[in-house]
mmCIF file of C-alpha atoms and ligand atoms in Angstrom:
data_model
loop_
_atom_site.group_PDB
_atom_site.id
_atom_site.type_symbol
_atom_site.label_atom_id
_atom_site.label_comp_id
_atom_site.label_asym_id
_atom_site.label_seq_id
_atom_site.Cartn_x
_atom_site.Cartn_y
_atom_site.Cartn_z
ATOM 1 C CA MET A 1 -1.405 -31.124 -13.699
ATOM 2 C CA ASN A 2 -4.917 -29.457 -13.249
ATOM 3 C CA THR A 3 -5.764 -27.347 -16.311
ATOM 4 C CA LYS A 4 -8.412 -24.636 -16.071
ATOM 5 C CA ILE A 5 -9.768 -22.177 -18.412
ATOM 6 C CA TYR A 6 -11.143 -18.562 -17.453
ATOM 7 C CA LYS A 7 -13.069 -17.570 -20.304
ATOM 8 C CA ASN A 8 -13.989 -14.297 -21.963
ATOM 9 C CA ALA A 9 -11.704 -11.888 -19.759
ATOM 10 C CA LYS A 10 -11.400 -8.344 -20.581
ATOM 11 C CA LEU A 11 -7.686 -7.561 -20.285
ATOM 12 C CA ARG A 12 -6.354 -4.053 -19.393
ATOM 13 C CA HIS A 13 -5.718 -1.808 -22.510
ATOM 14 C CA LYS A 14 -7.100 -4.475 -24.818
ATOM 15 C CA GLN A 15 -10.473 -4.259 -26.895
ATOM 16 C CA GLU A 16 -11.058 -8.131 -27.420
ATOM 17 C CA LEU A 17 -11.731 -10.891 -24.960
ATOM 18 C CA TYR A 18 -9.306 -13.490 -24.065
ATOM 19 C CA ASP A 19 -9.214 -16.909 -22.334
ATOM 20 C CA ILE A 20 -6.776 -17.443 -19.614
ATOM 21 C CA TRP A 21 -5.383 -20.994 -19.466
ATOM 22 C CA VAL A 22 -4.093 -21.948 -16.060
ATOM 23 C CA GLU A 23 -2.037 -25.276 -15.491
ATOM 24 C CA GLY A 24 -1.264 -25.806 -11.857
ATOM 25 C CA GLU A 25 0.025 -22.582 -10.229
ATOM 26 C CA LYS A 26 0.999 -20.894 -13.632
ATOM 27 C CA ILE A 27 -0.633 -19.112 -16.638
ATOM 28 C CA LYS A 28 -0.204 -21.441 -19.396
ATOM 29 C CA ASP A 29 -1.297 -19.387 -21.990
ATOM 30 C CA ILE A 30 -3.684 -16.252 -22.691
ATOM 31 C CA VAL A 31 -5.328 -16.524 -26.139
ATOM 32 C CA PRO A 32 -8.130 -14.860 -28.016
ATOM 33 C CA ALA A 33 -11.483 -15.970 -26.674
ATOM 34 C CA GLY A 34 -12.972 -19.165 -28.291
ATOM 35 C CA PHE A 35 -9.480 -20.641 -28.913
ATOM 36 C CA ARG A 36 -9.710 -24.216 -27.993
ATOM 37 C CA GLY A 37 -6.364 -25.524 -27.581
ATOM 38 C CA PHE A 38 -6.027 -27.517 -24.533
ATOM 39 C CA PRO A 39 -8.376 -29.979 -22.579
ATOM 40 C CA ALA A 40 -9.583 -28.255 -19.427
ATOM 41 C CA GLU A 41 -10.686 -29.845 -16.297
ATOM 42 C CA GLU A 42 -12.692 -26.811 -15.236
ATOM 43 C CA ALA A 43 -14.118 -23.886 -16.906
ATOM 44 C CA LYS A 44 -15.246 -20.555 -15.735
ATOM 45 C CA ASP A 45 -17.002 -17.925 -17.931
ATOM 46 C CA LEU A 46 -16.032 -14.460 -16.759
ATOM 47 C CA GLY A 47 -18.526 -12.769 -19.314
ATOM 48 C CA GLY A 48 -16.250 -9.975 -20.401
ATOM 49 C CA LYS A 49 -15.480 -8.750 -16.926
ATOM 50 C CA LEU A 50 -12.426 -6.842 -16.347
ATOM 51 C CA VAL A 51 -9.347 -9.006 -15.150
ATOM 52 C CA CYS A 52 -6.237 -7.444 -13.620
ATOM 53 C CA GLU A 53 -3.191 -8.372 -11.523
ATOM 54 C CA PRO A 54 -3.927 -8.642 -7.819
ATOM 55 C CA TYR A 55 -4.122 -5.433 -5.557
ATOM 56 C CA VAL A 56 -1.147 -4.598 -3.631
ATOM 57 C CA GLU A 57 -1.634 -2.718 -0.350
ATOM 58 C CA SER A 58 1.789 -0.707 -0.299
ATOM 59 C CA HIS A 59 0.989 0.848 3.034
ATOM 60 C CA ILE A 60 -1.065 -0.178 6.194
ATOM 61 C CA HIS A 61 -0.437 -0.676 9.845
ATOM 62 C CA LEU A 62 -2.171 -3.821 10.709
ATOM 63 C CA ASP A 63 -1.184 -3.757 14.250
ATOM 64 C CA TYR A 64 -3.380 -0.793 14.793
ATOM 65 C CA VAL A 65 -6.715 -1.659 12.745
ATOM 66 C CA TYR A 66 -10.090 -1.373 14.702
ATOM 67 C CA THR A 67 -8.391 0.490 17.709
ATOM 68 C CA ALA A 68 -10.147 3.638 16.961
ATOM 69 C CA ASP A 69 -12.340 3.107 20.024
ATOM 70 C CA ILE A 70 -9.380 2.306 22.680
ATOM 71 C CA PRO A 71 -9.988 4.256 24.796
ATOM 72 C CA ALA A 72 -13.649 4.443 24.450
ATOM 73 C CA GLU A 73 -13.858 8.331 25.179
ATOM 74 C CA GLU A 74 -13.296 10.766 22.409
ATOM 75 C CA THR A 75 -10.169 12.749 23.066
ATOM 76 C CA GLY A 76 -8.323 15.595 20.932
ATOM 77 C CA THR A 77 -9.249 16.977 17.760
ATOM 78 C CA GLY A 78 -7.748 13.996 15.702
ATOM 79 C CA THR A 79 -4.480 15.530 14.557
ATOM 80 C CA LEU A 80 -1.594 13.268 13.399
ATOM 81 C CA PHE A 81 0.680 13.872 16.452
ATOM 82 C CA GLU A 82 -2.166 13.587 18.863
ATOM 83 C CA ALA A 83 -3.041 10.204 17.338
ATOM 84 C CA ILE A 84 0.789 9.007 18.113
ATOM 85 C CA GLU A 85 0.355 10.179 21.605
ATOM 86 C CA LYS A 86 -2.923 8.270 22.002
ATOM 87 C CA TRP A 87 -1.643 5.218 20.556
ATOM 88 C CA SER A 88 1.347 5.582 22.696
ATOM 89 C CA ASP A 89 -0.976 5.181 25.848
ATOM 90 C CA SER A 90 -3.191 2.446 24.081
ATOM 91 C CA LYS A 91 -0.639 0.055 22.837
ATOM 92 C CA SER A 92 0.701 -1.340 26.118
ATOM 93 C CA VAL A 93 -2.880 -2.923 26.874
ATOM 94 C CA LEU A 94 -2.784 -5.037 23.693
ATOM 95 C CA THR A 95 -1.855 -8.646 23.849
ATOM 96 C CA ILE A 96 -0.451 -10.719 20.887
ATOM 97 C CA GLN A 97 -3.989 -12.289 20.592
ATOM 98 C CA ASP A 98 -5.469 -8.941 20.433
ATOM 99 C CA ILE A 99 -3.330 -7.745 17.786
ATOM 100 C CA LYS A 100 -3.650 -10.982 15.695
ATOM 101 C CA ASP A 101 -7.539 -10.962 15.657
ATOM 102 C CA ARG A 102 -7.546 -7.367 14.547
ATOM 103 C CA ALA A 103 -5.106 -8.107 11.996
ATOM 104 C CA TYR A 104 -6.963 -11.008 10.495
ATOM 105 C CA LYS A 105 -9.946 -8.833 10.540
ATOM 106 C CA GLY A 106 -7.981 -6.111 8.404
ATOM 107 C CA ILE A 107 -6.546 -8.873 6.386
ATOM 108 C CA LYS A 108 -9.933 -10.385 5.554
ATOM 109 C CA ALA A 109 -11.375 -6.870 4.699
ATOM 110 C CA GLU A 110 -8.465 -6.282 2.168
ATOM 111 C CA MET A 111 -8.577 -9.881 0.757
ATOM 112 C CA ARG A 112 -12.250 -9.694 -0.003
ATOM 113 C CA ASN A 113 -11.430 -6.679 -2.182
ATOM 114 C CA GLY A 114 -8.768 -8.308 -4.231
ATOM 115 C CA VAL A 115 -5.690 -7.740 -2.317
ATOM 116 C CA GLN A 116 -3.045 -10.363 -2.410
ATOM 117 C CA TYR A 117 0.038 -8.473 -1.276
ATOM 118 C CA ILE A 118 0.371 -6.330 1.759
ATOM 119 C CA ARG A 119 3.457 -4.234 3.227
ATOM 120 C CA THR A 120 2.462 -3.403 6.811
ATOM 121 C CA HIS A 121 4.284 -1.199 9.267
ATOM 122 C CA VAL A 122 4.465 -2.856 12.553
ATOM 123 C CA ASP A 123 5.316 -0.663 15.490
ATOM 124 C CA VAL A 124 8.539 -1.598 17.220
ATOM 125 C CA THR A 125 8.782 1.024 19.791
ATOM 126 C CA ASP A 126 7.685 -1.317 22.530
ATOM 127 C CA PRO A 127 10.394 -3.036 24.473
ATOM 128 C CA ASN A 128 8.397 -6.433 24.320
ATOM 129 C CA LEU A 129 8.112 -6.171 20.681
ATOM 130 C CA THR A 130 4.513 -7.475 21.188
ATOM 131 C CA ALA A 131 3.225 -6.461 17.740
ATOM 132 C CA LEU A 132 5.942 -7.912 15.833
ATOM 133 C CA LYS A 133 5.560 -11.104 17.453
ATOM 134 C CA ALA A 134 2.118 -11.258 16.534
ATOM 135 C CA MET A 135 2.722 -10.277 13.077
ATOM 136 C CA LEU A 136 5.405 -12.702 12.349
ATOM 137 C CA GLU A 137 2.913 -15.487 13.474
ATOM 138 C CA VAL A 138 0.157 -14.051 11.242
ATOM 139 C CA LYS A 139 2.918 -13.583 8.276
ATOM 140 C CA GLU A 140 3.481 -17.571 8.445
ATOM 141 C CA GLU A 141 -0.144 -18.334 8.893
ATOM 142 C CA VAL A 142 -1.501 -16.621 5.911
ATOM 143 C CA LYS A 143 1.460 -17.265 3.615
ATOM 144 C CA ASP A 144 -0.544 -19.824 1.116
ATOM 145 C CA TYR A 145 -3.347 -16.738 0.615
ATOM 146 C CA LEU A 146 -1.423 -13.613 1.083
ATOM 147 C CA TYR A 147 2.129 -12.330 0.826
ATOM 148 C CA LEU A 148 2.528 -10.374 3.981
ATOM 149 C CA GLN A 149 5.883 -7.898 4.312
ATOM 150 C CA LEU A 150 6.606 -6.593 7.774
ATOM 151 C CA ILE A 151 8.380 -3.383 8.433
ATOM 152 C CA ALA A 152 10.168 -2.651 11.456
ATOM 153 C CA PHE A 153 8.515 0.653 12.043
ATOM 154 C CA PRO A 154 9.540 2.850 15.094
ATOM 155 C CA GLN A 155 6.283 4.770 15.540
ATOM 156 C CA GLU A 156 7.754 6.805 18.203
ATOM 157 C CA GLY A 157 11.197 7.368 16.702
ATOM 158 C CA TYR A 158 14.738 6.022 16.647
ATOM 159 C CA TYR A 159 15.823 8.646 19.103
ATOM 160 C CA ALA A 160 12.561 10.397 20.527
ATOM 161 C CA TYR A 161 11.809 6.937 21.976
ATOM 162 C CA LYS A 162 14.667 5.870 24.033
ATOM 163 C CA GLY A 163 16.117 2.750 22.514
ATOM 164 C CA GLY A 164 14.298 3.191 19.179
ATOM 165 C CA ALA A 165 17.247 2.412 16.913
ATOM 166 C CA GLN A 166 18.196 -0.896 19.054
ATOM 167 C CA LEU A 167 14.374 -2.058 18.842
ATOM 168 C CA VAL A 168 14.532 -1.638 14.979
ATOM 169 C CA GLU A 169 17.647 -3.657 14.784
ATOM 170 C CA GLU A 170 16.166 -6.109 16.921
ATOM 171 C CA ALA A 171 13.196 -6.482 14.911
ATOM 172 C CA LEU A 172 15.071 -7.248 11.918
ATOM 173 C CA LYS A 173 17.088 -10.014 13.608
ATOM 174 C CA MET A 174 13.642 -11.487 14.471
ATOM 175 C CA GLY A 175 12.710 -11.416 10.735
ATOM 176 C CA ALA A 176 11.103 -8.030 9.828
ATOM 177 C CA ASP A 177 11.599 -7.618 6.141
ATOM 178 C CA VAL A 178 11.902 -3.938 5.893
ATOM 179 C CA VAL A 179 13.465 -0.962 7.704
ATOM 180 C CA GLY A 180 11.323 1.744 8.646
ATOM 181 C CA GLY A 181 11.655 5.387 10.248
ATOM 182 C CA ILE A 182 9.498 8.481 10.862
ATOM 183 C CA PRO A 183 12.418 11.317 10.884
ATOM 184 C CA HIS A 184 9.787 14.183 11.028
ATOM 185 C CA TYR A 185 8.937 12.957 14.444
ATOM 186 C CA GLU A 186 12.422 13.109 15.806
ATOM 187 C CA PHE A 187 13.228 15.987 18.259
ATOM 188 C CA THR A 188 15.508 17.829 15.965
ATOM 189 C CA ARG A 189 16.338 18.161 12.007
ATOM 190 C CA GLN A 190 19.762 16.735 12.822
ATOM 191 C CA LEU A 191 18.257 13.730 14.660
ATOM 192 C CA GLY A 192 15.989 13.294 11.794
ATOM 193 C CA GLU A 193 18.849 13.123 9.243
ATOM 194 C CA GLN A 194 20.556 10.605 11.690
ATOM 195 C CA SER A 195 17.630 8.232 11.693
ATOM 196 C CA VAL A 196 17.533 8.253 7.926
ATOM 197 C CA LYS A 197 21.334 7.442 7.903
ATOM 198 C CA LYS A 198 20.673 4.809 10.576
ATOM 199 C CA ALA A 199 17.860 3.164 8.653
ATOM 200 C CA PHE A 200 20.039 2.826 5.461
ATOM 201 C CA GLU A 201 22.912 1.447 7.408
ATOM 202 C CA LEU A 202 20.585 -1.197 8.788
ATOM 203 C CA ALA A 203 19.067 -1.973 5.313
ATOM 204 C CA VAL A 204 22.555 -2.540 3.982
ATOM 205 C CA LYS A 205 23.793 -4.506 6.966
ATOM 206 C CA TYR A 206 20.799 -6.886 6.943
ATOM 207 C CA ASP A 207 20.255 -6.770 3.165
ATOM 208 C CA ARG A 208 16.681 -5.439 3.701
ATOM 209 C CA LEU A 209 14.211 -3.233 1.916
ATOM 210 C CA LEU A 210 13.609 0.185 3.383
ATOM 211 C CA ASP A 211 10.287 2.378 3.699
ATOM 212 C CA ILE A 212 10.160 5.463 5.722
ATOM 213 C CA HIS A 213 7.143 7.683 6.966
ATOM 214 C CA CYS A 214 8.689 10.897 5.292
ATOM 215 C CA ASP A 215 7.709 14.498 5.832
ATOM 216 C CA GLU A 216 4.102 13.680 6.743
ATOM 217 C CA THR A 217 3.404 17.122 7.755
ATOM 218 C CA ASP A 218 2.692 20.638 6.078
ATOM 219 C CA ASP A 219 5.714 22.038 7.180
ATOM 220 C CA PRO A 220 7.746 23.115 3.969
ATOM 221 C CA GLU A 221 10.926 23.120 5.959
ATOM 222 C CA SER A 222 10.463 19.359 6.284
ATOM 223 C CA ARG A 223 12.774 17.756 3.741
ATOM 224 C CA PHE A 224 13.815 14.337 4.789
ATOM 225 C CA VAL A 225 12.832 13.186 1.536
ATOM 226 C CA GLU A 226 16.449 14.632 -0.043
ATOM 227 C CA ASN A 227 18.194 12.578 2.616
ATOM 228 C CA ILE A 228 16.362 9.456 1.633
ATOM 229 C CA ALA A 229 17.080 10.188 -2.183
ATOM 230 C CA ALA A 230 20.787 10.963 -1.323
ATOM 231 C CA GLU A 231 21.329 7.775 0.848
ATOM 232 C CA ALA A 232 19.329 5.488 -1.795
ATOM 233 C CA TYR A 233 21.795 6.817 -4.415
ATOM 234 C CA ASP A 234 24.938 6.611 -2.340
ATOM 235 C CA THR A 235 24.141 3.179 -0.932
ATOM 236 C CA GLY A 236 22.816 1.759 -4.118
ATOM 237 C CA LEU A 237 19.656 0.647 -2.297
ATOM 238 C CA GLY A 238 17.567 2.624 -5.164
ATOM 239 C CA SER A 239 14.504 0.950 -5.836
ATOM 240 C CA ARG A 240 14.495 -1.056 -2.651
ATOM 241 C CA ALA A 241 13.950 2.245 -0.995
ATOM 242 C CA THR A 242 10.611 3.890 -0.494
ATOM 243 C CA ALA A 243 9.479 7.234 0.804
ATOM 244 C CA SER A 244 5.829 7.055 2.274
ATOM 245 C CA HIS A 245 3.613 10.001 2.405
ATOM 246 C CA THR A 246 5.854 12.917 1.468
ATOM 247 C CA CYS A 247 3.053 15.315 2.389
ATOM 248 C CA ALA A 248 5.200 18.357 2.704
ATOM 249 C CA MET A 249 6.150 18.120 -1.095
ATOM 250 C CA SER A 250 2.891 19.836 -1.705
ATOM 251 C CA SER A 251 4.005 22.916 0.449
ATOM 252 C CA TYR A 252 7.618 23.107 -1.348
ATOM 253 C CA ASN A 253 8.256 25.844 -3.418
ATOM 254 C CA ASN A 254 8.354 24.764 -7.161
ATOM 255 C CA ALA A 255 12.160 25.578 -7.837
ATOM 256 C CA TYR A 256 13.012 23.109 -4.963
ATOM 257 C CA ALA A 257 10.520 20.525 -5.892
ATOM 258 C CA PHE A 258 11.558 20.423 -9.593
ATOM 259 C CA LYS A 259 15.263 20.246 -8.640
ATOM 260 C CA MET A 260 14.531 17.038 -6.367
ATOM 261 C CA MET A 261 12.460 15.252 -9.237
ATOM 262 C CA ASN A 262 15.931 14.902 -11.019
ATOM 263 C CA LYS A 263 17.583 13.596 -7.772
ATOM 264 C CA PHE A 264 14.471 11.104 -7.189
ATOM 265 C CA LYS A 265 14.990 9.790 -10.698
ATOM 266 C CA ARG A 266 18.741 9.359 -10.171
ATOM 267 C CA ALA A 267 18.127 7.705 -6.917
ATOM 268 C CA GLY A 268 15.352 5.438 -8.222
ATOM 269 C CA ILE A 269 12.974 5.582 -4.919
ATOM 270 C CA ASN A 270 9.492 4.613 -4.686
ATOM 271 C CA PHE A 271 6.818 6.813 -3.565
ATOM 272 C CA VAL A 272 3.616 5.750 -1.519
ATOM 273 C CA SER A 273 0.759 8.254 -1.258
ATOM 274 C CA CYS A 274 -2.398 7.547 0.999
ATOM 275 C CA PRO A 275 -5.048 9.932 -0.388
ATOM 276 C CA THR A 276 -7.659 9.542 1.876
ATOM 277 C CA GLU A 277 -5.993 9.675 5.156
ATOM 278 C CA ASN A 278 -3.376 12.322 4.099
ATOM 279 C CA CYS A 279 -6.186 14.695 2.860
ATOM 280 C CA TYR A 280 -7.790 14.260 6.428
ATOM 281 C CA LEU A 281 -4.648 14.489 8.577
ATOM 282 C CA GLN A 282 -2.839 17.195 6.726
ATOM 283 C CA GLY A 283 -4.062 21.106 6.361
ATOM 284 C CA ARG A 284 -5.330 20.825 9.962
ATOM 285 C CA TYR A 285 -3.635 23.849 11.003
ATOM 286 C CA ASP A 286 -4.666 25.919 7.958
ATOM 287 C CA GLY A 287 -7.428 28.189 7.919
ATOM 288 C CA TYR A 288 -8.643 29.034 4.473
ATOM 289 C CA PRO A 289 -7.364 28.443 1.714
ATOM 290 C CA ARG A 290 -6.538 25.112 3.077
ATOM 291 C CA ARG A 291 -3.714 22.684 1.920
ATOM 292 C CA ARG A 292 -4.684 19.203 1.070
ATOM 293 C CA GLY A 293 -1.533 17.616 2.129
ATOM 294 C CA ILE A 294 -1.090 15.429 -0.754
ATOM 295 C CA THR A 295 2.330 14.722 -2.553
ATOM 296 C CA ARG A 296 2.955 15.888 -5.968
ATOM 297 C CA ILE A 297 1.375 12.655 -7.466
ATOM 298 C CA ASP A 298 1.004 14.172 -10.987
ATOM 299 C CA GLN A 299 4.686 15.478 -11.205
ATOM 300 C CA LEU A 300 6.224 12.524 -9.724
ATOM 301 C CA VAL A 301 4.205 10.278 -12.371
ATOM 302 C CA GLU A 302 5.236 12.861 -15.349
ATOM 303 C CA ASN A 303 8.963 12.205 -14.123
ATOM 304 C CA GLY A 304 8.658 8.696 -14.525
ATOM 305 C CA LEU A 305 8.763 7.866 -10.687
ATOM 306 C CA ASN A 306 6.850 5.010 -9.242
ATOM 307 C CA VAL A 307 4.042 6.048 -7.203
ATOM 308 C CA SER A 308 1.574 3.530 -5.451
ATOM 309 C CA PHE A 309 -1.497 4.439 -3.460
ATOM 310 C CA ALA A 310 -2.598 2.821 -0.209
ATOM 311 C CA GLN A 311 -5.067 2.600 2.621
ATOM 312 C CA ASP A 312 -2.763 3.386 5.464
ATOM 313 C CA SER A 313 -5.339 2.778 8.346
ATOM 314 C CA ILE A 314 -8.645 0.997 9.067
ATOM 315 C CA SER A 315 -10.372 2.695 12.070
ATOM 316 C CA ASP A 316 -7.409 3.663 14.217
ATOM 317 C CA PRO A 317 -6.442 6.819 16.253
ATOM 318 C CA TRP A 318 -5.218 8.459 13.188
ATOM 319 C CA TYR A 319 -8.236 7.904 10.895
ATOM 320 C CA PRO A 320 -11.460 6.300 12.108
ATOM 321 C CA LEU A 321 -12.659 5.202 8.535
ATOM 322 C CA GLY A 322 -11.021 3.106 6.059
ATOM 323 C CA ASN A 323 -12.111 -0.476 4.726
ATOM 324 C CA GLY A 324 -9.448 -1.919 2.891
ATOM 325 C CA ASN A 325 -10.997 -1.354 -0.609
ATOM 326 C CA LEU A 326 -7.958 -0.105 -2.588
ATOM 327 C CA ILE A 327 -10.008 1.159 -5.601
ATOM 328 C CA HIS A 328 -11.357 3.897 -3.318
ATOM 329 C CA GLN A 329 -7.808 5.155 -2.929
ATOM 330 C CA VAL A 330 -7.548 5.114 -6.843
ATOM 331 C CA ASP A 331 -10.972 7.213 -6.979
ATOM 332 C CA PHE A 332 -9.585 9.761 -4.376
ATOM 333 C CA GLY A 333 -5.869 9.746 -5.481
ATOM 334 C CA LEU A 334 -7.008 10.807 -9.113
ATOM 335 C CA HIS A 335 -9.206 13.308 -7.691
ATOM 336 C CA LEU A 336 -6.648 14.733 -5.434
ATOM 337 C CA GLY A 337 -4.012 14.509 -7.754
ATOM 338 C CA HIS A 338 -5.741 16.406 -10.513
ATOM 339 C CA MET A 339 -5.451 13.313 -12.938
ATOM 340 C CA MET A 340 -8.741 12.798 -14.834
ATOM 341 C CA SER A 341 -7.816 12.618 -18.488
ATOM 342 C CA LEU A 342 -9.255 9.395 -19.900
ATOM 343 C CA GLU A 343 -5.622 8.060 -20.342
ATOM 344 C CA GLN A 344 -4.945 8.822 -16.570
ATOM 345 C CA ILE A 345 -8.086 7.133 -15.521
ATOM 346 C CA ARG A 346 -7.394 4.158 -17.595
ATOM 347 C CA ASN A 347 -4.003 3.960 -16.119
ATOM 348 C CA GLY A 348 -5.473 4.426 -12.466
ATOM 349 C CA LEU A 349 -5.318 0.672 -11.520
ATOM 350 C CA ASP A 350 -1.478 0.921 -11.981
ATOM 351 C CA PHE A 351 -1.196 2.628 -8.545
ATOM 352 C CA ILE A 352 -2.668 -0.355 -6.759
ATOM 353 C CA THR A 353 -1.179 -3.135 -8.837
ATOM 354 C CA ILE A 354 2.041 -2.850 -10.830
ATOM 355 C CA ASN A 355 3.354 0.087 -8.895
ATOM 356 C CA GLY A 356 2.538 -1.485 -5.588
ATOM 357 C CA ALA A 357 4.441 -4.406 -6.798
ATOM 358 C CA LYS A 358 7.382 -2.573 -7.500
ATOM 359 C CA THR A 359 7.347 -0.937 -4.330
ATOM 360 C CA LEU A 360 7.321 -4.238 -2.305
ATOM 361 C CA SER A 361 9.861 -5.595 -5.024
ATOM 362 C CA VAL A 362 7.583 -8.349 -5.895
ATOM 363 C CA THR A 363 7.384 -8.183 -9.497
ATOM 364 C CA GLU A 364 8.658 -11.467 -10.498
ATOM 365 C CA GLY A 365 5.859 -13.577 -11.901
ATOM 366 C CA TYR A 366 3.504 -10.909 -10.929
ATOM 367 C CA GLU A 367 2.151 -9.570 -14.165
ATOM 368 C CA LEU A 368 -0.739 -11.079 -15.967
ATOM 369 C CA LYS A 369 1.045 -12.899 -18.718
ATOM 370 C CA LYS A 370 2.004 -16.324 -20.132
ATOM 371 C CA GLY A 371 4.451 -18.268 -17.716
ATOM 372 C CA ASN A 372 3.670 -16.019 -14.577
ATOM 373 C CA ASN A 373 1.828 -16.821 -11.673
ATOM 374 C CA ALA A 374 -1.893 -17.603 -11.957
ATOM 375 C CA SER A 375 -2.880 -14.831 -9.657
ATOM 376 C CA PHE A 376 -5.433 -12.338 -10.992
ATOM 377 C CA ILE A 377 -8.650 -10.809 -9.843
ATOM 378 C CA VAL A 378 -11.977 -10.051 -11.640
ATOM 379 C CA LEU A 379 -13.898 -6.883 -11.323
ATOM 380 C CA ASP A 380 -17.363 -6.306 -11.817
ATOM 381 C CA ALA A 381 -17.167 -3.947 -14.543
ATOM 382 C CA PRO A 382 -16.414 -3.923 -18.352
ATOM 383 C CA ASP A 383 -13.362 -1.801 -18.563
ATOM 384 C CA GLU A 384 -11.185 0.257 -16.376
ATOM 385 C CA LEU A 385 -13.189 3.713 -16.713
ATOM 386 C CA THR A 386 -16.070 1.945 -15.492
ATOM 387 C CA ALA A 387 -14.348 0.057 -12.778
ATOM 388 C CA ILE A 388 -12.938 3.245 -11.351
ATOM 389 C CA ARG A 389 -16.101 5.480 -11.722
ATOM 390 C CA GLU A 390 -18.201 2.809 -10.045
ATOM 391 C CA ARG A 391 -15.322 1.721 -7.651
ATOM 392 C CA ALA A 392 -16.277 -1.871 -8.940
ATOM 393 C CA HIS A 393 -16.461 -4.791 -6.714
ATOM 394 C CA VAL A 394 -13.882 -7.479 -6.871
ATOM 395 C CA LEU A 395 -15.932 -10.695 -7.661
ATOM 396 C CA LEU A 396 -13.324 -13.231 -7.862
ATOM 397 C CA SER A 397 -9.626 -13.472 -6.600
ATOM 398 C CA VAL A 398 -7.406 -16.273 -7.924
ATOM 399 C CA ARG A 399 -4.184 -16.943 -6.229
ATOM 400 C CA ASN A 400 -1.557 -19.423 -7.754
ATOM 401 C CA GLY A 401 -4.501 -21.337 -9.666
ATOM 402 C CA LYS A 402 -6.868 -21.483 -6.825
ATOM 403 C CA ASN A 403 -10.003 -19.483 -6.521
ATOM 404 C CA ILE A 404 -9.612 -18.004 -2.865
ATOM 405 C CA VAL A 405 -12.308 -15.302 -2.718
ATOM 406 C CA GLU A 406 -15.673 -15.442 -4.756
ATOM 407 C CA LYS A 407 -18.477 -13.040 -4.263
ATOM 408 C CA LYS A 408 -21.939 -12.710 -6.166
ATOM 409 C CA PRO A 409 -22.163 -9.245 -8.313
ATOM 410 C CA GLU A 410 -24.344 -6.666 -6.744
ATOM 411 C CA GLN A 411 -27.932 -7.599 -7.372
ATOM 412 C CA ILE A 412 -30.831 -4.951 -7.807
ATOM 413 C CA LEU A 413 -34.142 -6.436 -6.391
ATOM 414 C CA LYS A 414 -36.485 -3.669 -7.302
ATOM 415 C CA GLU A 415 -36.423 -0.218 -9.038
ATOM 416 C CA PRO A 416 -39.118 2.155 -10.185
ATOM 417 C CA PHE A 417 -38.408 2.164 -13.985
HETATM 418 ZN ZN1 LIG B 501 1.534 4.881 7.997
#
């Protein structure tokens, strides 16, 4: 079996350099640099660069990417609910090939930046399920390079869109991995609650994961996160369930928020925050002072809950920017979450690595250690603090022992002194 050595790697939370020995698709050993225990057919010197687990994109919409300019004219003021309406008009013109072409462009942007795992929401409020058909094809085509997890996501609701609940179920039968939802978009509180209950029923019935767009609003009365916690606890789905966004949590009163922290712990659910997109979309109806619409990242982390950061959009009707480089989300998330102690910064990469892996339930073999998958990335930085401060580029992405993306470090050709 082919044996390779990646020499002089700086590992997270370690001072010394290490050599990573790879045999076939697995890590044979990780030993202090200079140890020459095995014959190697290939050697690569990483020169003290930081090595960590591959990035995990825990929340994106690959069927929407690069659609910000459809239709070409600018309409509305760019709020979340306007974007849903705009998308509703646009999506019917997209073909399977259009969606695949855009999704590939998005996947390549993410992979260039060190991502090897993506959870993508796929809009199933379409009687033809065009996006799902496209993404099922993509999932199969990219599987040697990227783990792609598909969510049956009813963008226009289980009940606010006629037949939405049936389309979610149909999507699960076709092979979607995760049940989605959007309770704050249903007509009433009661229908929102019903949609959460239905989502859990489907997750249990089809033995799937669950990830719901939850309380993506500044309305402090939007409290579907409590329904998710209660259902995760009751059904035993626990850490297989995720609440995405939970923006309204930043507008809840403290007594309620603190009560819920304990419930979240008992339920064991995951949280996903999309720092750049949520701070743009939320607070839009405020004057000043203006809320930032970011969930209580610091308090969730302090309570031992699993939180990951995600891109959400790359140039779609919700958010015209975005580039698939998750280290930007760490930078923003640490700012917006008021998490700037050196320890918090050093742990920052957890939000887009190990925490994301937990959300996707892909932890088996994921961590960078002996016997696990030989999948890791190399950043153009000597340590975590520098990596986040400079939003370090990913120089190399290794998946199951193969170098799948390689880039040159940034070169300065001229400077005055
Ligand atoms: Zn989303």
